[in-house]
Amino acid sequence: MDEFDKNKKIDIIIKELMSVNGSYEEDYEIPDKYEDKRRLLRALMNVQIPVRLSDKYYEIQDRILTEETESKNLVSAEDIETMNKANGIDSKIAYWQGDITCLQVDAIVNAANSQMLGCFIPLHNCIDNQIHSAAGFQLRMDCYEIMTKQGHEEPNGNAKITSAYNLPSKYVIHTVGPAIPYGQEPNEEEIEELENCYRSCLELADKEGLKSIAFCSISTGVFNFPKDLASRLAIKTVRDYLKNNKDTSIEKVIFNTFSNNATEIYRKNLLESH
């Protein structure tokens, strides 16, 4: 879309979300600049409860999000080198620093909350918000359908799979990790729950015949799980799974990090446990 067309189109879906939500219609004015409109659209998507939207909404939303995805520096699973190019477990394990919404893999893992509907805080920088915002509102609707059928909140350590919609990956696997009270250390149950997150995601990927999966650092953000311990548990669980499942469809497991500190933790722990 050219700039003029984008400005007109985004107004249409902003107005629809304002209308559907009701409380925003009088409180907000649509900004003039496209960048400001785009932030408003994301914020409205973030706070919108699951509700049926028009085909026109999805047509315009998908056009915008697809163009944004295509403008990113996308990285495929094949572009990321593993720890060891020879045969063996480490020939399937890699780490990569960057935006997980740029990865062209079979599945990326989302660190969800127990509602499993995405983050409702406008423009929040958590991985849950980033993934839902880049995928599109269909992702919240899919999660809503899953959770409605389930009838209760998602237990820690389980995993669910959805389409990735406007993301470059094929699927999103959602898992809920343990939340650690600030200043406390994880207990044995919480350690087991985090291990189960990784194991459940791998089992689900295997069930779907997926070849590549990228893990975010589950529970290490606002859920306060210590980063070094979480890394060691993640690495051990993945290695044990690959060792014990020789016929797995999984050919590459990527540990995705965002900060230099987290990357160094994974690099160190992967080398030490090699």
Short mmCIF file of C-alpha atoms in Angstrom, two decimals:
data_model
loop_
_atom_site.label_atom_id
_atom_site.label_comp_id
_atom_site.label_asym_id
_atom_site.label_seq_id
_atom_site.Cartn_x
_atom_site.Cartn_y
_atom_site.Cartn_z
CA MET A 1 0.00 0.00 0.00
CA ASP A 2 1.21 3.55 -0.70
CA GLU A 3 1.32 6.03 2.19
CA PHE A 4 -1.99 7.69 1.30
CA ASP A 5 -3.77 4.37 1.03
CA LYS A 6 -2.24 3.12 4.30
CA ASN A 7 -3.45 6.21 6.14
CA LYS A 8 -6.98 5.73 4.87
CA LYS A 9 -7.07 1.98 5.48
CA ILE A 10 -5.68 2.06 9.01
CA ASP A 11 -8.31 4.62 9.98
CA ILE A 12 -11.00 2.12 8.99
CA ILE A 13 -9.82 -0.61 11.36
CA ILE A 14 -8.99 1.81 14.18
CA LYS A 15 -12.56 3.08 13.99
CA GLU A 16 -13.90 -0.48 14.02
CA LEU A 17 -11.96 -1.36 17.17
CA MET A 18 -13.08 1.89 18.79
CA SER A 19 -16.67 1.13 17.88
CA VAL A 20 -16.54 -2.47 19.07
CA ASN A 21 -14.95 -1.47 22.37
CA GLY A 22 -17.37 1.40 22.88
CA SER A 23 -15.54 3.23 25.63
CA TYR A 24 -12.84 4.44 23.26
CA GLU A 25 -15.02 6.06 20.62
CA GLU A 26 -15.41 9.38 22.42
CA ASP A 27 -12.19 9.32 24.44
CA TYR A 28 -9.74 9.01 21.53
CA GLU A 29 -9.05 11.05 18.44
CA ILE A 30 -7.21 9.36 15.58
CA PRO A 31 -3.75 10.97 15.16
CA ASP A 32 -2.59 12.48 11.87
CA LYS A 33 0.78 10.73 11.51
CA TYR A 34 0.82 7.09 10.36
CA GLU A 35 3.36 6.08 13.03
CA ASP A 36 1.03 7.39 15.73
CA LYS A 37 -1.95 5.67 14.13
CA ARG A 38 0.01 2.43 14.11
CA ARG A 39 0.78 2.67 17.84
CA LEU A 40 -2.87 3.38 18.53
CA LEU A 41 -3.91 0.35 16.47
CA ARG A 42 -1.58 -1.91 18.43
CA ALA A 43 -2.82 -0.52 21.74
CA LEU A 44 -6.43 -1.07 20.73
CA MET A 45 -5.64 -4.63 19.60
CA ASN A 46 -3.92 -5.28 22.93
CA VAL A 47 -6.90 -4.28 25.06
CA GLN A 48 -9.65 -5.71 22.86
CA ILE A 49 -11.44 -8.66 24.42
CA PRO A 50 -12.20 -11.58 22.07
CA VAL A 51 -15.02 -10.50 19.76
CA ARG A 52 -16.04 -11.07 16.16
CA LEU A 53 -14.50 -8.50 13.80
CA SER A 54 -15.40 -7.86 10.18
CA ASP A 55 -13.77 -9.48 7.18
CA LYS A 56 -12.73 -5.96 6.15
CA TYR A 57 -10.88 -5.54 9.43
CA TYR A 58 -8.84 -8.69 8.88
CA GLU A 59 -8.17 -7.84 5.25
CA ILE A 60 -6.63 -4.49 6.18
CA GLN A 61 -4.93 -5.72 9.37
CA ASP A 62 -3.31 -8.63 7.54
CA ARG A 63 -2.08 -6.37 4.75
CA ILE A 64 -0.44 -4.03 7.26
CA LEU A 65 1.10 -6.80 9.38
CA THR A 66 2.30 -8.82 6.39
CA GLU A 67 4.05 -5.78 4.93
CA GLU A 68 5.69 -5.12 8.29
CA THR A 69 6.86 -8.73 8.55
CA GLU A 70 8.26 -8.67 5.03
CA SER A 71 10.18 -5.47 5.81
CA LYS A 72 12.04 -7.12 8.71
CA ASN A 73 15.41 -8.84 8.45
CA LEU A 74 13.95 -12.33 8.50
CA VAL A 75 16.15 -15.23 9.57
CA SER A 76 15.42 -18.84 8.64
CA ALA A 77 16.25 -21.90 10.71
CA GLU A 78 18.84 -22.84 8.09
CA ASP A 79 20.63 -19.50 8.60
CA ILE A 80 21.36 -20.25 12.27
CA GLU A 81 24.40 -22.41 12.96
CA THR A 82 24.14 -25.18 15.52
CA MET A 83 26.59 -25.83 18.36
CA ASN A 84 28.15 -28.70 16.43
CA LYS A 85 27.86 -29.43 12.71
CA ALA A 86 28.68 -33.10 13.17
CA ASN A 87 26.11 -35.73 14.06
CA GLY A 88 24.79 -35.88 17.58
CA ILE A 89 22.53 -33.88 19.85
CA ASP A 90 24.45 -30.61 19.52
CA SER A 91 24.05 -30.74 15.76
CA LYS A 92 20.39 -29.89 16.48
CA ILE A 93 20.90 -27.13 19.08
CA ALA A 94 21.56 -23.44 18.44
CA TYR A 95 21.22 -20.07 20.11
CA TRP A 96 20.34 -16.81 18.39
CA GLN A 97 19.98 -13.24 19.62
CA GLY A 98 17.25 -11.08 18.12
CA ASP A 99 13.54 -10.51 17.68
CA ILE A 100 11.71 -13.85 17.78
CA THR A 101 9.03 -12.43 15.45
CA CYS A 102 11.70 -12.35 12.71
CA LEU A 103 12.30 -16.11 12.72
CA GLN A 104 11.19 -18.25 9.77
CA VAL A 105 10.89 -21.51 11.67
CA ASP A 106 8.15 -24.08 12.02
CA ALA A 107 7.20 -22.84 15.49
CA ILE A 108 8.12 -20.11 17.93
CA VAL A 109 7.31 -20.52 21.61
CA ASN A 110 5.28 -17.88 23.40
CA ALA A 111 5.58 -17.40 27.15
CA ALA A 112 1.89 -16.98 27.92
CA ASN A 113 -0.08 -16.32 31.09
CA SER A 114 -2.69 -18.69 32.49
CA GLN A 115 -5.54 -16.98 30.61
CA MET A 116 -3.69 -17.78 27.35
CA LEU A 117 -5.27 -14.79 25.56
CA GLY A 118 -2.20 -12.62 25.16
CA CYS A 119 -1.11 -9.54 27.11
CA PHE A 120 -3.84 -6.91 27.64
CA ILE A 121 -1.45 -4.11 28.68
CA PRO A 122 -1.31 -1.57 25.81
CA LEU A 123 2.06 -1.55 24.01
CA HIS A 124 3.68 -3.72 26.68
CA ASN A 125 7.12 -4.98 25.74
CA CYS A 126 6.67 -8.58 26.95
CA ILE A 127 7.11 -11.42 24.48
CA ASP A 128 3.42 -12.34 24.75
CA ASN A 129 2.39 -8.85 23.62
CA GLN A 130 4.98 -8.72 20.84
CA ILE A 131 3.91 -12.05 19.37
CA HIS A 132 0.18 -11.34 19.50
CA SER A 133 0.68 -7.83 18.08
CA ALA A 134 2.71 -9.10 15.12
CA ALA A 135 0.50 -12.14 14.46
CA GLY A 136 -2.81 -10.28 14.44
CA PHE A 137 -6.08 -10.44 16.36
CA GLN A 138 -6.83 -13.91 14.95
CA LEU A 139 -4.30 -15.28 17.44
CA ARG A 140 -6.31 -14.02 20.42
CA MET A 141 -9.48 -15.46 18.88
CA ASP A 142 -7.85 -18.87 18.38
CA CYS A 143 -6.60 -18.88 21.97
CA TYR A 144 -10.05 -17.84 23.16
CA GLU A 145 -11.64 -20.76 21.33
CA ILE A 146 -9.12 -23.19 22.84
CA MET A 147 -9.61 -21.85 26.35
CA THR A 148 -13.40 -21.76 26.05
CA LYS A 149 -13.43 -25.44 25.11
CA GLN A 150 -10.99 -26.25 27.90
CA GLY A 151 -13.13 -24.46 30.48
CA HIS A 152 -10.34 -23.56 32.90
CA GLU A 153 -7.07 -21.65 33.00
CA GLU A 154 -3.96 -23.22 31.54
CA PRO A 155 -1.85 -25.08 34.11
CA ASN A 156 1.86 -24.35 34.30
CA GLY A 157 3.99 -26.60 32.12
CA ASN A 158 1.41 -27.48 29.45
CA ALA A 159 1.47 -26.37 25.80
CA LYS A 160 -1.03 -25.42 23.10
CA ILE A 161 -0.45 -24.76 19.39
CA THR A 162 -2.03 -22.24 17.02
CA SER A 163 -1.38 -20.87 13.57
CA ALA A 164 1.09 -17.96 13.47
CA TYR A 165 -0.98 -15.91 10.99
CA ASN A 166 1.08 -12.84 9.98
CA LEU A 167 4.28 -14.00 11.64
CA PRO A 168 7.02 -15.57 9.48
CA SER A 169 6.82 -18.81 11.47
CA LYS A 170 4.18 -21.42 10.69
CA TYR A 171 2.92 -21.92 14.24
CA VAL A 172 3.01 -20.48 17.73
CA ILE A 173 3.29 -22.86 20.67
CA HIS A 174 1.99 -21.29 23.87
CA THR A 175 3.16 -22.38 27.30
CA VAL A 176 2.73 -21.01 30.82
CA GLY A 177 5.78 -21.01 33.04
CA PRO A 178 5.96 -20.57 36.81
CA ALA A 179 5.88 -17.07 38.29
CA ILE A 180 8.40 -16.58 41.11
CA PRO A 181 7.66 -14.02 43.82
CA TYR A 182 10.19 -11.20 43.67
CA GLY A 183 13.26 -11.90 45.77
CA GLN A 184 12.54 -15.61 46.22
CA GLU A 185 14.24 -18.65 44.69
CA PRO A 186 12.26 -21.27 42.70
CA ASN A 187 11.21 -24.33 44.67
CA GLU A 188 11.30 -27.91 43.37
CA GLU A 189 7.75 -27.74 42.03
CA GLU A 190 8.47 -24.54 40.08
CA ILE A 191 11.67 -26.01 38.67
CA GLU A 192 9.73 -29.06 37.49
CA GLU A 193 7.05 -26.81 35.95
CA LEU A 194 9.65 -24.93 33.90
CA GLU A 195 11.19 -28.20 32.70
CA ASN A 196 7.70 -29.37 31.74
CA CYS A 197 7.21 -26.23 29.64
CA TYR A 198 10.13 -27.17 27.42
CA ARG A 199 9.23 -30.85 27.35
CA SER A 200 5.57 -30.19 26.51
CA CYS A 201 6.51 -27.86 23.67
CA LEU A 202 8.89 -30.42 22.19
CA GLU A 203 6.31 -33.19 22.50
CA LEU A 204 3.72 -31.04 20.78
CA ALA A 205 6.15 -30.08 18.02
CA ASP A 206 6.93 -33.76 17.53
CA LYS A 207 3.24 -34.64 17.43
CA GLU A 208 2.76 -32.08 14.65
CA GLY A 209 5.82 -33.30 12.75
CA LEU A 210 7.64 -29.97 13.04
CA LYS A 211 11.32 -29.70 12.15
CA SER A 212 12.37 -26.45 13.83
CA ILE A 213 11.34 -24.72 17.04
CA ALA A 214 12.58 -21.51 18.67
CA PHE A 215 12.22 -21.06 22.42
CA CYS A 216 12.05 -17.71 24.14
CA SER A 217 13.46 -17.61 27.68
CA ILE A 218 10.32 -18.81 29.44
CA SER A 219 9.47 -17.22 32.83
CA THR A 220 12.62 -15.06 32.98
CA GLY A 221 10.89 -11.71 32.35
CA VAL A 222 8.08 -10.46 34.59
CA PHE A 223 7.77 -14.01 36.02
CA ASN A 224 11.17 -13.54 37.74
CA PHE A 225 12.70 -17.01 37.21
CA PRO A 226 16.50 -16.62 37.61
CA LYS A 227 17.99 -16.42 34.12
CA ASP A 228 21.03 -18.62 34.66
CA LEU A 229 19.09 -21.44 36.32
CA ALA A 230 16.34 -21.19 33.68
CA SER A 231 18.94 -21.49 30.94
CA ARG A 232 20.55 -24.57 32.48
CA LEU A 233 17.16 -26.24 32.99
CA ALA A 234 16.12 -25.44 29.40
CA ILE A 235 19.35 -26.82 27.93
CA LYS A 236 19.24 -30.00 30.01
CA THR A 237 15.56 -30.66 29.21
CA VAL A 238 16.09 -30.17 25.48
CA ARG A 239 19.20 -32.32 25.39
CA ASP A 240 17.50 -35.10 27.38
CA TYR A 241 14.49 -34.99 25.08
CA LEU A 242 16.60 -35.23 21.92
CA LYS A 243 18.70 -38.00 23.47
CA ASN A 244 15.66 -40.04 24.51
CA ASN A 245 13.66 -39.53 21.31
CA LYS A 246 15.87 -40.70 18.47
CA ASP A 247 13.01 -40.74 15.97
CA THR A 248 11.95 -37.13 16.66
CA SER A 249 10.92 -34.98 13.70
CA ILE A 250 12.75 -32.05 15.28
CA GLU A 251 15.92 -31.15 13.42
CA LYS A 252 16.76 -27.84 15.07
CA VAL A 253 16.05 -26.30 18.48
CA ILE A 254 16.91 -22.61 18.79
CA PHE A 255 17.28 -20.79 22.09
CA ASN A 256 16.23 -17.24 21.33
CA THR A 257 17.66 -14.42 23.44
CA PHE A 258 17.13 -10.69 23.23
CA SER A 259 19.83 -9.12 25.42
CA ASN A 260 23.60 -9.49 25.35
CA ASN A 261 23.50 -10.74 28.95
CA ALA A 262 20.99 -13.50 28.17
CA THR A 263 22.99 -14.53 25.09
CA GLU A 264 26.17 -14.83 27.13
CA ILE A 265 24.35 -16.96 29.71
CA TYR A 266 23.20 -19.41 27.03
CA ARG A 267 26.58 -19.44 25.28
CA LYS A 268 28.36 -20.20 28.57
CA ASN A 269 25.89 -22.84 29.71
CA LEU A 270 25.79 -24.57 26.32
CA LEU A 271 29.58 -24.77 26.20
CA GLU A 272 29.92 -25.90 29.83
CA SER A 273 27.34 -28.65 29.42
CA HIS A 274 28.72 -29.75 26.06
#
